[in-house]
Coordinates of C-alpha atoms in Angstrom, one line a residue:
M1 CA 112.8 95.5 156.1
Q2 CA 112.3 97.7 153.3
A3 CA 108.8 98.6 155.3
E4 CA 110.6 100.3 158.7
A5 CA 110.6 103.7 158.9
L6 CA 114.1 103.7 159.8
V7 CA 115.3 102.1 156.8
E8 CA 116.2 104.0 153.6
W9 CA 117.3 100.8 151.3
A10 CA 117.1 97.3 152.0
S11 CA 118.4 94.4 149.2
L12 CA 120.0 90.9 149.6
E13 CA 123.2 90.0 148.9
V14 CA 124.7 87.1 147.7
L15 CA 127.0 85.3 149.4
A16 CA 131.0 85.0 147.7
V17 CA 131.3 83.3 144.6
P18 CA 134.6 82.3 144.9
P19 CA 137.2 82.1 141.8
S20 CA 137.0 79.6 139.2
T21 CA 139.1 76.7 140.4
D22 CA 141.5 74.5 138.8
L23 CA 140.9 71.3 138.5
P24 CA 144.2 69.1 140.7
P25 CA 146.5 68.7 139.5
A26 CA 147.6 72.1 138.9
S27 CA 147.1 73.5 135.0
G28 CA 149.8 75.9 133.2
D29 CA 149.3 79.0 132.3
L30 CA 149.1 78.7 128.7
T31 CA 148.6 82.5 127.6
A32 CA 152.0 82.6 126.8
N33 CA 151.2 81.1 124.1
Q34 CA 148.4 82.7 122.6
G35 CA 150.1 84.5 120.1
Y36 CA 147.5 85.5 117.8
R37 CA 146.1 87.9 121.0
L38 CA 149.2 89.6 120.4
P39 CA 150.5 92.2 117.3
N40 CA 151.3 91.2 114.0
P41 CA 151.2 88.8 113.0
G42 CA 148.8 88.1 115.7
L43 CA 145.6 89.5 115.6
D44 CA 145.8 92.2 118.6
S45 CA 142.8 91.0 120.0
D46 CA 144.6 92.6 123.7
F47 CA 144.1 95.6 121.7
V48 CA 140.3 95.7 122.7
S49 CA 140.5 96.0 126.3
T50 CA 142.9 100.3 125.8
V51 CA 139.0 101.2 123.7
F52 CA 136.4 99.2 125.2
A53 CA 135.0 99.9 129.2
G54 CA 131.7 97.3 130.1
D55 CA 131.2 93.7 129.5
P56 CA 130.5 92.8 125.8
G57 CA 128.0 90.4 126.6
L58 CA 125.8 93.5 126.8
F59 CA 126.3 94.7 123.3
V60 CA 126.1 91.2 121.8
R61 CA 126.0 87.3 121.0
L62 CA 128.0 84.8 119.6
S63 CA 126.5 81.3 118.1
D64 CA 128.9 78.7 117.4
C65 CA 127.2 76.1 115.0
E66 CA 128.8 72.6 114.4
Y67 CA 129.0 69.1 116.4
G68 CA 129.5 69.2 119.7
W69 CA 131.3 71.2 123.1
N70 CA 132.8 69.4 125.9
P71 CA 130.7 72.2 129.2
T72 CA 132.0 70.5 132.4
H73 CA 136.3 70.9 130.6
E74 CA 137.9 73.2 133.5
D75 CA 138.8 76.6 131.8
L76 CA 134.6 76.2 130.2
N77 CA 132.5 75.0 132.9
E78 CA 131.8 78.3 135.1
I79 CA 130.5 80.0 131.4
D80 CA 127.7 78.8 130.5
L81 CA 127.2 78.5 127.1
H82 CA 123.5 77.8 126.4
L83 CA 122.9 74.7 124.6
E84 CA 120.3 75.0 121.6
P85 CA 116.7 74.8 123.7
G86 CA 115.1 71.3 123.1
Q87 CA 118.5 69.8 122.0
T88 CA 120.5 66.7 123.1
I89 CA 123.3 66.1 121.5
S90 CA 123.8 63.0 120.1
S91 CA 126.5 59.9 120.7
G92 CA 127.8 60.0 118.0
V93 CA 129.2 63.2 118.3
F94 CA 131.2 61.9 121.7
T95 CA 132.4 58.6 120.2
N96 CA 134.1 59.9 116.9
G97 CA 135.5 62.7 119.3
W98 CA 133.6 65.7 117.5
D99 CA 133.4 67.5 120.5
E100 CA 136.0 68.0 121.0
H101 CA 136.2 70.7 117.9
G102 CA 133.7 72.8 119.5
T103 CA 135.2 72.9 122.7
A104 CA 138.2 74.2 120.9
V105 CA 136.7 77.1 119.0
A106 CA 134.7 77.8 122.8
G107 CA 137.9 78.4 124.0
V108 CA 139.3 80.9 122.1
S109 CA 136.4 82.8 121.2
V110 CA 135.5 82.7 125.7
G111 CA 138.1 80.8 127.4
L112 CA 138.4 81.9 131.2
V113 CA 140.6 84.5 131.9
N114 CA 141.8 83.2 135.1
E115 CA 145.8 81.3 136.4
Y116 CA 145.3 78.0 133.9
G117 CA 144.7 77.5 130.6
V118 CA 144.0 79.7 128.2
S119 CA 141.9 83.0 127.7
G120 CA 139.1 83.9 125.0
M121 CA 139.6 86.7 122.7
A122 CA 136.6 88.1 123.7
P123 CA 135.5 87.7 127.4
G124 CA 131.8 87.6 128.8
V125 CA 130.8 87.6 124.9
E126 CA 127.2 86.0 125.2
F127 CA 127.9 82.0 124.2
H128 CA 125.3 79.9 122.7
T129 CA 126.0 76.4 120.5
Y130 CA 124.0 75.3 118.4
P131 CA 124.3 71.3 117.3
E132 CA 124.0 70.0 114.3
W133 CA 123.9 66.7 115.4
T134 CA 120.9 65.7 117.6
D135 CA 119.0 62.9 119.7
E136 CA 115.7 64.4 118.6
E137 CA 116.4 65.5 114.6
G138 CA 119.2 63.5 113.8
F139 CA 122.0 65.7 110.7
R140 CA 119.7 69.2 111.2
R141 CA 122.6 71.4 109.3
V142 CA 120.2 74.5 108.1
T143 CA 118.3 73.7 111.2
C144 CA 120.9 74.9 113.7
I145 CA 121.8 77.4 111.4
T146 CA 118.3 78.5 110.6
N147 CA 118.2 78.4 114.7
A148 CA 121.2 79.9 116.2
I149 CA 120.0 83.4 112.9
A150 CA 116.2 83.3 114.3
N151 CA 117.6 84.1 118.3
S152 CA 120.2 86.4 117.1
N153 CA 118.8 90.3 116.3
A154 CA 121.0 92.3 114.3
G155 CA 124.9 92.9 115.0
D156 CA 124.9 89.8 116.3
V157 CA 127.5 86.8 115.3
V158 CA 126.7 83.4 113.8
L159 CA 129.7 81.3 113.3
L160 CA 129.6 77.9 110.4
E161 CA 131.9 75.8 112.0
M162 CA 131.7 73.1 108.9
Q163 CA 132.9 72.9 105.4
T164 CA 131.0 70.6 102.5
V165 CA 131.9 68.8 99.9
G166 CA 132.4 71.2 96.4
L167 CA 131.6 69.8 92.7
G168 CA 136.0 69.9 92.9
G169 CA 136.1 66.8 95.1
G170 CA 137.7 69.6 98.5
Y171 CA 135.7 70.8 101.1
G172 CA 135.2 74.5 100.4
P173 CA 132.6 76.7 102.7
A174 CA 129.4 75.2 103.7
E175 CA 127.4 77.3 101.9
L176 CA 128.5 75.7 98.3
D177 CA 125.0 73.7 99.5
L178 CA 121.8 75.4 98.4
G179 CA 120.4 75.1 101.8
V180 CA 123.0 76.6 104.0
W181 CA 123.5 79.6 101.4
T182 CA 119.6 80.9 101.4
A183 CA 119.5 80.4 106.1
V184 CA 123.1 83.0 105.9
K185 CA 121.5 85.1 102.8
V186 CA 118.5 85.5 105.1
G187 CA 120.2 86.0 108.1
T188 CA 122.8 88.3 106.4
D189 CA 119.7 90.7 104.7
A190 CA 118.5 90.9 108.4
G191 CA 121.6 92.8 110.0
V192 CA 123.1 89.3 111.6
V193 CA 127.3 89.0 110.9
V194 CA 127.6 85.4 109.9
V195 CA 131.3 84.0 109.7
G196 CA 132.3 80.8 108.0
A197 CA 135.2 78.3 107.3
A198 CA 136.2 78.1 104.1
G199 CA 137.2 74.8 103.6
N200 CA 139.9 72.7 103.9
G201 CA 140.3 70.7 100.2
N202 CA 142.0 73.2 98.1
Q203 CA 139.7 74.3 95.8
N204 CA 139.3 77.5 93.9
L205 CA 136.6 78.9 93.4
D206 CA 136.6 81.2 91.0
S207 CA 137.1 77.9 88.7
A208 CA 134.5 76.9 85.9
T209 CA 133.3 73.7 88.5
Y210 CA 131.6 76.4 90.9
A211 CA 129.8 79.1 88.5
S212 CA 127.0 77.9 89.4
Y213 CA 126.8 79.3 93.5
L214 CA 128.8 82.2 92.9
A215 CA 125.8 83.0 90.9
R216 CA 124.1 82.3 93.5
G217 CA 125.0 85.9 94.2
D218 CA 127.1 87.1 97.4
S219 CA 125.3 85.5 101.1
G220 CA 126.8 88.3 102.7
A221 CA 128.7 85.7 104.8
I222 CA 132.4 86.3 106.0
L223 CA 134.3 83.6 104.6
V224 CA 137.8 82.4 106.2
G225 CA 140.3 80.7 105.0
A226 CA 143.8 79.7 106.5
G227 CA 147.1 81.6 106.8
S228 CA 150.6 80.7 107.6
A229 CA 151.5 81.8 111.8
N230 CA 153.3 84.9 111.1
T231 CA 154.6 87.5 108.7
N232 CA 154.1 86.4 105.9
H233 CA 150.8 85.8 106.2
D234 CA 151.0 83.0 103.3
K235 CA 148.2 80.8 102.2
L236 CA 148.2 77.5 103.8
S237 CA 148.6 74.1 100.9
F238 CA 145.2 73.1 102.1
S239 CA 142.8 75.7 102.5
T240 CA 140.0 76.6 99.8
Y241 CA 141.0 80.2 97.9
G242 CA 139.3 82.7 95.8
A243 CA 137.5 86.1 95.0
R244 CA 134.5 85.0 97.1
V245 CA 137.1 83.9 100.7
D246 CA 137.4 87.3 102.1
V247 CA 139.8 87.0 105.1
Q248 CA 142.5 84.5 106.2
A249 CA 143.7 83.7 109.4
W250 CA 145.6 81.6 111.5
G251 CA 145.7 77.9 109.8
T252 CA 148.1 76.3 112.4
A253 CA 149.3 76.3 115.8
V254 CA 146.6 77.6 117.8
T255 CA 146.8 76.7 121.4
T256 CA 143.7 76.3 123.0
T257 CA 140.9 74.4 124.9
G258 CA 140.7 70.2 123.6
Y259 CA 141.7 67.9 122.2
G260 CA 144.9 66.3 124.4
T261 CA 148.3 67.0 123.0
V262 CA 148.8 69.1 126.0
Q263 CA 147.3 67.2 128.7
Y264 CA 147.3 68.0 132.7
N265 CA 145.6 64.6 133.9
G266 CA 146.2 61.7 131.5
S267 CA 142.5 60.4 130.4
D268 CA 140.6 63.3 132.1
E269 CA 139.4 65.4 128.7
D270 CA 138.0 68.4 130.9
Q271 CA 142.1 69.1 132.3
W272 CA 143.1 68.5 127.7
Y273 CA 144.8 71.4 125.5
T274 CA 145.9 71.5 122.4
N275 CA 148.6 73.8 121.1
G276 CA 148.1 72.7 117.4
F277 CA 144.1 73.4 116.4
N278 CA 144.2 74.4 112.5
G279 CA 142.9 74.7 109.8
T280 CA 140.1 77.3 108.0
S281 CA 138.5 75.6 111.4
S282 CA 140.9 77.9 112.9
A283 CA 140.8 80.6 110.8
S284 CA 136.4 81.2 111.5
S285 CA 137.5 80.4 115.3
L286 CA 140.2 83.8 114.8
T287 CA 137.7 85.6 112.7
A288 CA 134.7 85.1 114.7
P289 CA 135.4 86.3 117.9
S290 CA 136.9 89.5 116.7
C291 CA 133.8 90.1 114.8
A292 CA 131.8 90.4 118.5
V293 CA 134.3 92.1 120.4
I294 CA 134.6 95.3 117.5
Q295 CA 130.4 95.1 116.9
A296 CA 130.8 95.8 121.1
V297 CA 133.4 98.3 120.6
Q298 CA 130.5 99.9 116.9
L299 CA 127.8 99.2 119.7
Q300 CA 128.9 101.2 122.9
Y301 CA 130.7 104.0 121.1
F302 CA 128.1 104.6 118.3
G303 CA 124.3 103.0 118.7
T304 CA 124.0 101.0 115.5
P305 CA 125.7 97.6 114.8
L306 CA 127.6 97.1 111.3
T307 CA 125.8 94.7 109.1
S308 CA 127.4 91.2 107.8
P309 CA 129.2 93.0 105.1
E310 CA 130.2 96.0 106.2
M311 CA 132.2 94.1 108.8
R312 CA 133.0 92.3 105.7
D313 CA 134.8 95.7 104.3
L314 CA 136.5 97.4 107.5
L315 CA 138.0 93.3 108.4
I316 CA 139.6 94.2 104.3
A317 CA 140.2 97.4 104.5
T318 CA 142.3 97.3 107.5
G319 CA 144.0 93.9 107.1
W320 CA 147.2 92.5 106.8
A321 CA 148.3 92.0 103.0
Q322 CA 148.2 88.8 102.3
G323 CA 151.9 86.7 101.0
T324 CA 151.9 83.6 98.9
G325 CA 149.2 81.7 97.6
G326 CA 145.8 81.9 95.8
H327 CA 143.5 83.9 97.5
I328 CA 142.2 84.1 101.0
G329 CA 142.4 88.2 101.4
P330 CA 144.5 89.5 103.7
A331 CA 145.1 88.8 107.9
V332 CA 142.8 90.1 110.2
N333 CA 143.8 92.9 112.7
I334 CA 141.0 94.0 115.5
R335 CA 143.7 97.0 116.2
A336 CA 143.8 98.6 112.8
A337 CA 140.0 97.7 112.3
L338 CA 140.0 99.6 115.7
E339 CA 141.0 102.6 114.9
S340 CA 140.0 102.5 112.0
L341 CA 136.0 102.4 113.4
L342 CA 137.0 104.9 116.0
S343 CA 138.8 107.9 113.6
G344 CA 135.3 109.1 112.2
T345 CA 134.8 110.1 115.3
A346 CA 137.3 113.1 114.8
A347 CA 137.1 116.6 116.0
P348 CA 137.9 118.1 113.3
A349 CA 134.3 117.6 111.5
F350 CA 132.8 120.0 114.4
E351 CA 131.5 123.3 112.9
A352 CA 131.6 126.5 114.2
A353 CA 128.7 127.8 115.9
G354 CA 128.4 131.8 115.6
D355 CA 132.3 132.7 115.8
V356 CA 133.4 130.2 118.4
A357 CA 135.6 126.9 116.3
I358 CA 136.6 123.8 118.5
R359 CA 139.1 120.5 117.3
A360 CA 140.8 118.5 119.1
E361 CA 144.3 117.1 118.3
P362 CA 144.9 113.8 118.4
N363 CA 141.7 112.2 118.7
P364 CA 141.4 109.4 119.9
F365 CA 143.4 110.2 122.0
R366 CA 145.3 107.9 125.1
D367 CA 147.1 110.2 128.0
R368 CA 146.5 114.2 126.5
T369 CA 144.9 116.3 123.7
R370 CA 144.9 119.7 122.8
I371 CA 142.0 121.7 122.2
R372 CA 141.5 124.3 119.9
F373 CA 139.6 126.9 120.0
D374 CA 139.2 130.4 117.6
A375 CA 137.0 132.9 119.3
A376 CA 136.4 136.8 120.1
P377 CA 139.9 137.9 122.5
S378 CA 137.8 139.9 124.1
R379 CA 135.4 137.0 125.7
D380 CA 135.4 134.5 128.0
V381 CA 134.7 130.6 127.1
A382 CA 133.9 127.9 129.0
V383 CA 135.6 124.9 128.1
D384 CA 133.2 121.2 129.4
V385 CA 133.4 117.5 129.3
F386 CA 130.5 115.5 129.4
D387 CA 130.5 112.0 129.4
V388 CA 127.4 110.0 127.2
A389 CA 125.2 110.2 130.7
G390 CA 125.1 114.2 130.4
R391 CA 127.7 114.1 133.2
R392 CA 129.6 116.9 133.2
V393 CA 133.4 115.1 133.9
R394 CA 135.9 118.2 133.5
A395 CA 135.6 122.1 133.6
L396 CA 138.9 122.5 131.4
P397 CA 141.3 125.8 132.2
T398 CA 140.9 128.4 129.5
A399 CA 143.1 132.1 128.8
A400 CA 141.2 134.6 127.4
G401 CA 143.2 137.3 125.4
R402 CA 144.4 135.1 122.8
P403 CA 142.8 135.4 119.1
D404 CA 143.8 131.1 118.7
R405 CA 142.9 129.7 122.4
E406 CA 144.1 126.3 123.5
T407 CA 144.0 124.1 126.2
T408 CA 144.0 119.8 126.9
W409 CA 142.0 117.7 128.5
D410 CA 144.2 114.3 130.3
G411 CA 141.2 112.1 130.3
R412 CA 140.8 112.5 134.1
D413 CA 138.3 113.5 135.4
E414 CA 137.3 116.4 138.7
A415 CA 138.9 114.7 140.9
G416 CA 142.1 113.8 139.3
L417 CA 141.5 109.9 139.1
L418 CA 141.7 108.5 135.3
L419 CA 138.2 108.5 132.7
A420 CA 137.2 104.9 131.2
P421 CA 138.1 104.3 127.9
G422 CA 134.4 105.7 125.7
V423 CA 133.1 108.9 124.3
Y424 CA 133.2 111.9 125.5
F425 CA 131.7 115.0 124.4
L426 CA 133.3 118.1 124.7
R427 CA 130.9 122.2 125.0
V428 CA 132.6 125.7 124.0
R429 CA 130.5 128.5 124.8
D430 CA 130.9 131.5 123.8
G431 CA 129.0 134.3 125.1
E432 CA 125.2 132.9 123.7
D433 CA 126.8 130.7 121.3
S434 CA 128.0 126.7 121.9
R435 CA 129.3 123.7 120.3
T436 CA 129.2 120.3 120.9
G437 CA 131.5 117.8 119.5
R438 CA 133.1 114.4 120.0
V439 CA 136.0 112.5 121.5
V440 CA 137.3 109.2 122.0
L441 CA 139.6 108.4 125.2
S442 CA 141.5 105.2 124.2
R443 CA 143.8 103.6 126.3

C-alpha cells in the first residue's frame, strides 16, 4: 500500500486493547488505604505527577532481588515482571509462601492503576525480577544481585529485599556478607542506585560487634530502616539501626498485593491483598520506587542520573526528622526531594548579556511566573518561550518605556492550551543582545 502513488503513508494499527479486568468476584478499591502515597506521614508519591510528564519506564528500570513473585495476580498480570532469563523460581519458594513477599513488593512499586486493588508508587517503571533460589542454580544470592547490577545502566535502581544473620545474632542488612557488599560496591561505583533493607533484628551496627563490617567502608547502598506510620517517624522496635542506616519508611500497615489478609475470592491467591505488609521489607519496598521516580524526574529535566550516594544524600537532606529510638535516619519525603532537585533550575542563575538581564519568580511555578528583565528604556525587548525540542511555544507581551520591565507567563501556549510540566527556556532579545535560561513548570 505504501508503494501506491496516491498513498502518502501507511501503517499497521493494532486492534483495541481492553482495559485491565478485575477477576470475579469484584475486588474492592484499596487505594484509600495507601496512606504512604500521600503527604506526611506518607512519602507523597502522588506529587510526582505535578512535575513529571511521560513514561518513567523510558528513563529508569527497577530490579527486585529476592525469592519470588506471583505474576498472575490481578493487579500485576498485565505487567511484564521480566523474570531473569534462564532461571526458574524454585518450587520451595511457593511451598513456603515466600512469593507473597515479592508480590507485595511489586504491588507497592508498579501495581496497576485501575478501579480495584492498589496502585503502584512508580507505575510505568520497567520492573525486573531476579530470584535468589532457582531450580537451575539453587541458592544464588550474590549471583542474582550481580546479574541485576550487570543488566542495569547508571541511574537504574536495584532493590535488595533480603537480610542476613549478623554477628550479634539478629537480622541485619544483606551486605553484612562480604560477597553481597562487594557486588553492591561494584554496582554503586558504576552508577547504579542500590537500596537495601536494614534487617529486622534490632542490631546496633555502631557496636563493636560490627567493627569489621564498618571497616570495609561505604558500599554506596541506601540502607532503609523501619519507621512508624505516623508523623512521629519513630524507629520500630525490631529495626536494625546505627549510623550506617540512612533513611526510613513505613515498617507497618502497608497495603499492597499478596498474603491474603484481605481476600476477595477465598483461596484464589490472584485476588489476595494485605493491609499489614511490614518490617524493613516494606520500608525498603517504599524507598526503591521513590528513588526510581526521583531519578526519572532527574533524567527528564537534567539528562544525567544521580549516583547512589547522591540519591542517598538527597533523601537524607529532605526527609522528615526521625523521632525516638536508635538511628534509622529521616523519613523519605518525595515532594521535598523533588523540590530541592528542581530548585537548582532557579532563574536567578540567569546572567546578564550586554544590557539585558532576566529573572523569573517563582521558579519552579505552577500557575503563573513573573518574568522581570532590565533593558534600555528606548529598546524593544522580545521574550519567547521554547520547549526542550527548541520549538517556540509562546511569545510573551512586553512593555517599552520602563527601565525595569516585566511580563508574566501562565504555562500556556499560543493557543491558550496548558503545557505539560517540564523544563522550558526563556529567551530575551534586546537588539543584538540575547540571553536564555531555564524555567520549570510544575502542576
